[in-house]
Tab-separated table of C-alpha atoms in Angstrom:
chain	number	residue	atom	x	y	z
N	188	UNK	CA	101.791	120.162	122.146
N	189	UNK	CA	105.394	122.215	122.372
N	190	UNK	CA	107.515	119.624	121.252
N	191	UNK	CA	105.551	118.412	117.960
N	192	UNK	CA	103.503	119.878	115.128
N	193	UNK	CA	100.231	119.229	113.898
N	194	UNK	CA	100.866	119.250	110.414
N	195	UNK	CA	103.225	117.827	107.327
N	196	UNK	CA	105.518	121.272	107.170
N	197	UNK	CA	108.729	119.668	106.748
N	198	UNK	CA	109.157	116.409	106.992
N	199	UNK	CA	112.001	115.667	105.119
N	200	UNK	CA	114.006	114.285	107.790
N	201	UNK	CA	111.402	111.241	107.831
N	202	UNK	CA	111.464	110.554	104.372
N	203	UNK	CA	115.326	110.058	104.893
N	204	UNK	CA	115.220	107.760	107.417
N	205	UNK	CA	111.988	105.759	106.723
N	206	UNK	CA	111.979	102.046	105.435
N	207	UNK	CA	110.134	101.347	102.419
N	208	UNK	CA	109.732	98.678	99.530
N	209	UNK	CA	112.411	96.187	98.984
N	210	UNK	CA	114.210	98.061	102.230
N	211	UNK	CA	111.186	96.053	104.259
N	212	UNK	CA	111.370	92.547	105.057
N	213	UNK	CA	108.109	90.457	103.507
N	214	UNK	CA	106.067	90.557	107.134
N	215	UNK	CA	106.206	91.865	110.006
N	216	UNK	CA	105.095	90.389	113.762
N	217	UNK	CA	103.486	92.536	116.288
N	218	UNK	CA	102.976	91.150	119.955
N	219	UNK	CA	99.506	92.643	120.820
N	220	UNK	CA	99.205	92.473	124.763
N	221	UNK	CA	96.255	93.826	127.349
N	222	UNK	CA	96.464	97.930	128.120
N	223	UNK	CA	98.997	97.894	125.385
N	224	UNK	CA	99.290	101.954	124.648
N	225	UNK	CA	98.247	100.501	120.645
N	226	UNK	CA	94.767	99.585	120.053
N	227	UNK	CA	93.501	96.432	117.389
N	228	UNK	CA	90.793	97.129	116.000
N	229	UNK	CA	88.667	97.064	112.419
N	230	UNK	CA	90.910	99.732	111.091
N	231	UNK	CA	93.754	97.972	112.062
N	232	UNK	CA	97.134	98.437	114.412
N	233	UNK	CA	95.866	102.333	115.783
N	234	UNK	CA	98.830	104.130	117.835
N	235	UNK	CA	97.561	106.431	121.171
N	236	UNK	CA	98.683	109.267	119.794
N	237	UNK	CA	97.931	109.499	115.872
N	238	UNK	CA	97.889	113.399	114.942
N	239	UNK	CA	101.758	114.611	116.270
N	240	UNK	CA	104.430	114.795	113.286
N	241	UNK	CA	107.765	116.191	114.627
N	242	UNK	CA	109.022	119.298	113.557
N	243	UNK	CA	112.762	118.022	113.805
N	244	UNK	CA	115.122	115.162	114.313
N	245	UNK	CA	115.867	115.991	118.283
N	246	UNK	CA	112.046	115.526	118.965
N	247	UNK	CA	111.462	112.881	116.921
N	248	UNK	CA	114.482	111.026	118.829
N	249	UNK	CA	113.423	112.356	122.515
N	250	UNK	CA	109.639	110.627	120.976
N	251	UNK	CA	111.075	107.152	120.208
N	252	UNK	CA	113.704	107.333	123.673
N	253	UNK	CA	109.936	107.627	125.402
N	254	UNK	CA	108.316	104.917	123.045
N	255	UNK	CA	111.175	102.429	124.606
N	256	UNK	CA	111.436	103.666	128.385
N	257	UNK	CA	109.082	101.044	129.949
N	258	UNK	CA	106.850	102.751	132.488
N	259	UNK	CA	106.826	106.013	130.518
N	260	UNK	CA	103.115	106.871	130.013
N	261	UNK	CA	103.056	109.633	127.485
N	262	UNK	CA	100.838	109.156	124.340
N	263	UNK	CA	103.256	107.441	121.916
N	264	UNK	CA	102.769	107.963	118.434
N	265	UNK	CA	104.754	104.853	117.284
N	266	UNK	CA	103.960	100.958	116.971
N	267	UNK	CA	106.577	98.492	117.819
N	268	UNK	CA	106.897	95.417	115.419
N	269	UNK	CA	109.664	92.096	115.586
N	270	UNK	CA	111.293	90.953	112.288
N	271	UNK	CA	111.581	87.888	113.176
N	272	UNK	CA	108.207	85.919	114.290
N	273	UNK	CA	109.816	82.994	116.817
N	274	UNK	CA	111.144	86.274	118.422
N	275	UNK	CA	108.155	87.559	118.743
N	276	UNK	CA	106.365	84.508	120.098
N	277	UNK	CA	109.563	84.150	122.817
N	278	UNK	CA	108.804	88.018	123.877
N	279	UNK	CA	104.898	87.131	124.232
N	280	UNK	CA	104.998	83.654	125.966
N	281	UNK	CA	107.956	85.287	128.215
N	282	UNK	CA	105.286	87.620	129.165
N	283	UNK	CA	107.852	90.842	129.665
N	284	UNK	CA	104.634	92.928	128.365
N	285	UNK	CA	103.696	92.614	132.061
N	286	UNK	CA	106.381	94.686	133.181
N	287	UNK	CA	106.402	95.510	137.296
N	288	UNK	CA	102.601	95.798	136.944
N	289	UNK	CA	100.949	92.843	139.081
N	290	UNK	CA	97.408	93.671	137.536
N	291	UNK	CA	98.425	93.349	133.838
N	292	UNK	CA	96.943	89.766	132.896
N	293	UNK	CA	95.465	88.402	130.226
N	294	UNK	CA	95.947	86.966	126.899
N	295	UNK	CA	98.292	88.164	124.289
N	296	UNK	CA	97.941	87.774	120.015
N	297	UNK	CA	100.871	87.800	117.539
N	298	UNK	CA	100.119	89.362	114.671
N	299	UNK	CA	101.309	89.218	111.534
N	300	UNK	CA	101.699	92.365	109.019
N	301	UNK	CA	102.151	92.493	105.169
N	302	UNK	CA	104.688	94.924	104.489
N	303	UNK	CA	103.799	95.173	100.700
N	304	UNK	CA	100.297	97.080	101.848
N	305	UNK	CA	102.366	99.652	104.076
N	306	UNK	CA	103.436	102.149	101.141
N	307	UNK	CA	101.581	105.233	102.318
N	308	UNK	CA	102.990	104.186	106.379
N	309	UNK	CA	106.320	105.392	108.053
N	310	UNK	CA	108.108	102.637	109.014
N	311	UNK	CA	111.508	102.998	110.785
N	312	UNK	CA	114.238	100.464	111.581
N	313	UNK	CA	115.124	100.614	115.086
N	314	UNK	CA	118.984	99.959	114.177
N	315	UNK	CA	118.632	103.157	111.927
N	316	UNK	CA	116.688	105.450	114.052
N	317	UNK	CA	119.749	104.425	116.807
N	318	UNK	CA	122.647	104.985	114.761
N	319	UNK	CA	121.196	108.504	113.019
N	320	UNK	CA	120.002	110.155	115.710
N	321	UNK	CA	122.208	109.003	118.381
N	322	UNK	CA	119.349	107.492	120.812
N	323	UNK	CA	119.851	107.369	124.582
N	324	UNK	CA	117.809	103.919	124.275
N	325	UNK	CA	117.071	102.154	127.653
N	326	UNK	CA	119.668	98.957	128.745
N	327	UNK	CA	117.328	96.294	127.484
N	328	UNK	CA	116.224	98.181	124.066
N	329	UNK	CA	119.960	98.457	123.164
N	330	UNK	CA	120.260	95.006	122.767
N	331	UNK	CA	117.488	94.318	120.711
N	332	UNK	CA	117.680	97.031	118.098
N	333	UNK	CA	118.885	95.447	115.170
N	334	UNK	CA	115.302	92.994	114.865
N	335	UNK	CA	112.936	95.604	115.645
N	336	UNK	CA	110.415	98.039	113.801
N	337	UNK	CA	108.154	101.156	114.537
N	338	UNK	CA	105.651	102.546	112.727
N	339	UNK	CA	103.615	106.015	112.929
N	340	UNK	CA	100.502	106.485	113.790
N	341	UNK	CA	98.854	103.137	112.146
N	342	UNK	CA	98.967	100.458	110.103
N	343	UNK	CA	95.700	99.652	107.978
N	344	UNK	CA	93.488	96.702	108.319
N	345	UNK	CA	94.167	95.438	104.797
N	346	UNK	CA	97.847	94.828	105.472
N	347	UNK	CA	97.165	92.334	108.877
N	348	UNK	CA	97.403	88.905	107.399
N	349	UNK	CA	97.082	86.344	110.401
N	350	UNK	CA	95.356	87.061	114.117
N	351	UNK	CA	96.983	84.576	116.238
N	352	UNK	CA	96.094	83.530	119.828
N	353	UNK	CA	99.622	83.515	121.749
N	354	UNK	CA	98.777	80.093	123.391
N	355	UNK	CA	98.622	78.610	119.763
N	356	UNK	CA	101.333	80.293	118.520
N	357	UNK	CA	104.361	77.963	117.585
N	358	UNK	CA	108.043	78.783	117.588
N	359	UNK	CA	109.506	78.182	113.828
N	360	UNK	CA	113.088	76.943	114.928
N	361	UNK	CA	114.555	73.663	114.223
N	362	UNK	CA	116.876	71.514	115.642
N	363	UNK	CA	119.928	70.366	113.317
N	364	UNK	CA	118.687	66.599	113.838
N	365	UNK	CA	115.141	67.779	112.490
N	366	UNK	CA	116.404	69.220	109.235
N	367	UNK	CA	118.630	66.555	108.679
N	368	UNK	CA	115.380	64.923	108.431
N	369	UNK	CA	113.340	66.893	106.220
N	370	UNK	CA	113.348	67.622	102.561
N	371	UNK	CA	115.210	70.262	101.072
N	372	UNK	CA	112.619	72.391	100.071
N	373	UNK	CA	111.316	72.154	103.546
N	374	UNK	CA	114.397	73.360	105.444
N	375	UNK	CA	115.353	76.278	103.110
N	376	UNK	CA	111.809	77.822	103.330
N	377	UNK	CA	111.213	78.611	106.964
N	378	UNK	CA	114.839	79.607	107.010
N	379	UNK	CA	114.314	82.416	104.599
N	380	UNK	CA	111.119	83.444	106.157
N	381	UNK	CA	112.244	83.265	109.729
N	382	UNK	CA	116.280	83.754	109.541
N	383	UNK	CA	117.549	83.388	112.924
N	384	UNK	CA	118.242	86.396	115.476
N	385	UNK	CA	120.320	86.649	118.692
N	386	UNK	CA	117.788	88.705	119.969
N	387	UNK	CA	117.425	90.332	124.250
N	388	UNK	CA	113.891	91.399	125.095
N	389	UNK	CA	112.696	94.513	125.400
N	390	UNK	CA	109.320	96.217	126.339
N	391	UNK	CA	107.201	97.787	123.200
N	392	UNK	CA	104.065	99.401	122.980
């Protein structure tokens, strides 16, 4: 492939822009849809395309434009994630994962992703990647990058926590009235694990 290499020669530009650590929130939330380009299975989240490392910043960019252009079929190297999990279930039961394509049906899974077990992964913040490398994302990515995630290649079966049918998949939001209602302890923790987001849909792969 002319635009990529096929080996770790300098990679230093990733290092520099990858999130890792304390930079991660606790979990992630992947919606996992049918003829999604990225493949479940018992080694995990498994991108199409898990061999090409970029040789510079430009093609890594043009390779994350592609990863957001719905309708763009090239092998994408990159998984697509939500921070926040009720925006992740309102981007699955919305179904935009079908796109213009009348035979995509079928159920869809939210999955959830321990970030603690992704040391050894590249994981980039969408806001980031945007403001570094000066993106040409599509309309509806632009308005969405500040809650969303992509990884390289994988992530590993020992860092997928929870397997979640869409259909049983509940939003975490509550109304003022209902934490009026609740104790404390019970109102401060979903808030911390879910904090809100003002968040427009966009497609992922």
């Amino acid at each position: 492939m002319a635009s990529s290499i096929r080996a770790s020669s300098n990679l230093d530009f990733m290092e520099e822009l990858r999130f890792q650590g304390k930079q991660l929130p606790e979990q992630l939330w992947r919606v996992q849809y049918p003829r999604s380009q990225t493949r479940y299975n018992r080694e995990g989240l498994v991108a199409k395309d898990t061999t090409t490392l970029y040789a510079s910043k430009e093609l890594f960019g043009q390779a994350v434009e592609k990863h957001f252009t719905w309708g763009c079929r090239d092998r994408s190297s990159f998984i697509s994630f939500f921070r926040d999990r009720d925006d992740a279930v309102k981007w699955g039961r919305g179904m935009h994962w079908l796109g213009k394509d009348p035979n995509r049906k079928g159920e869809w899974s939210l999955i959830t992703v321990d970030t603690s077990e992704l040391e050894d992964i590249y994981v980039f913040r969408v806001r980031e990647l945007w403001d570094q490398l000066d993106l040409n994302l599509p309309q509806g990515a632009k308005w969405n990058i500040s809650g969303g995630y992509v990884c390289l290649h994988r992530i590993p079966a020992r860092a997928i926590e929870i397997v979640q049918r869409g259909e049983d998949a509940k939003l975490c939001e509550l109304s003022v009235p209902a934490l009026l209602l609740l104790p404390i302890a019970d109102v401060l923790q979903p808030l911390r694990k879910y904090p809100p987001s003002n968040t427009t849909w966009h497609p992922m792969s």
